[in-house]
Amino acid sequence: MNKKILFSCLILNIIGLVMIYSSSSVWAEYKFGDSFRYLKFQAIFMIVGLVIIKIISKIDMNFIKKKANLLLFICLALIVLVLIPGIGKVRNGSRSWFGIGSLGIQPSEFMKIALIIFTAKYLENNKREMKNIKSGVLPILGFTIIIFGLIMLEPDLGTGTIITVTIIAMLFVSGVKMNFFAFMGILGLLGITGLIIIAPYRVNRILSFIDPWKDPLGTGFQIIQSLYAIGPGSLFGLGLGASRQKHFYLPEPQTDFIFSIICEELGFIGGSIIVILFAILTFEGFKVSRNCNDLFKKYLSFGITFSLAFQSSLNLMVVVGLIPVTGVTLPFISYGGSSLLISMISVGIILN
């Protein structure tokens, strides 16, 4: 078992628990009368996640490969069901949840793992066909686009982007010709441009990214408050629990923008520790993939590692203002049961 991966995962989880309490205590006390509310829920999911890591790290991967089609079908059915009014719950303008009250499960999160497993199996079974765009690449890419379309109906551009880019990365390492990716890059840019144009709120996000001060109390509010949190943090931060932005300035700071509070309270040093831990996790995950002799396991560990690394990078870039707001959580750190469980399942598979 790779101890560096396990150690990085555990430390990120512990930091996540501490910072979820620190960032959410004021909001949770005001809204629910319980400053420990978010901490308690996350701690339960963390314990469940650790048990899952133990179980998955011992499962025969050939069993997982045999059940790849079934897993994908179940996740696909759940994504369709969540779109039905009355079944799926709407949160923050997106119909992407099942659940009761504050507890919810996001099926698109589980689709990330299911599609990676299915694609790893597909790439192993069609190794020779991958040189042929029509018979090898288009079937799996077309299926991925269908899933992306269903997720966009929620809508959830962040998760859809992570899934699509991860599958394209897996195709890249499988030996698909380079000119195909140049074509996909152009097509992807056109597609994203179209998705932005047809949805006014995405246009507003782009405009607020370019100049958040044009609408400081509207679309630019989150990024401005995020930078107000990061700026004063300096080298060592204001001190654990001393954040000013968590006092109803930065909306729900325990989720997408928790890294802002980390930088505010723990400074550049605290933020750097998080980045280093993710870098170790990524490097060791890719090393596991490189050392695998079994093609299915090689593609699977690569896809899962890439997905974690890409999602982490997206979140960090949003928080510091390098890209527009995407609504993507920071794995292991941000509050959210579905996100944490998927991250822990991912680690369990890599450790396996």
PDB file of C-alpha atoms in Angstrom, residues 2-3 45 49 58 75 83 86 97 110 133 167 180 193 202 253 268 309:
ATOM      1  CA  ASN A   2       1.282   3.469  -0.931  1.00  0.00           C
ATOM      2  CA  LYS A   3       1.701   5.213   2.430  1.00  0.00           C
ATOM      3  CA  PHE A  45     -18.971  11.058   6.013  1.00  0.00           C
ATOM      4  CA  GLY A  49     -15.158   7.176   3.739  1.00  0.00           C
ATOM      5  CA  LYS A  58      -9.005  -5.062  -0.755  1.00  0.00           C
ATOM      6  CA  CYS A  75     -25.436   6.061 -12.397  1.00  0.00           C
ATOM      7  CA  LEU A  83     -33.849  15.710 -13.641  1.00  0.00           C
ATOM      8  CA  GLY A  86     -40.455  16.159  -7.595  1.00  0.00           C
ATOM      9  CA  TRP A  97     -29.604  16.266  -5.762  1.00  0.00           C
ATOM     10  CA  PHE A 110     -20.757   9.037  -8.680  1.00  0.00           C
ATOM     11  CA  ILE A 133     -11.067   7.522 -34.731  1.00  0.00           C
ATOM     12  CA  ILE A 167     -12.105  10.991 -20.424  1.00  0.00           C
ATOM     13  CA  PHE A 180      -7.602  14.440 -33.084  1.00  0.00           C
ATOM     14  CA  THR A 193     -18.584  29.430 -26.028  1.00  0.00           C
ATOM     15  CA  ARG A 202     -22.632  32.172 -17.416  1.00  0.00           C
ATOM     16  CA  PRO A 253     -17.410  29.643   3.015  1.00  0.00           C
ATOM     17  CA  PHE A 268       0.545  31.533   2.451  1.00  0.00           C
ATOM     18  CA  ALA A 309      -5.879  16.694  -9.756  1.00  0.00           C
TER      19      ALA A 309
END
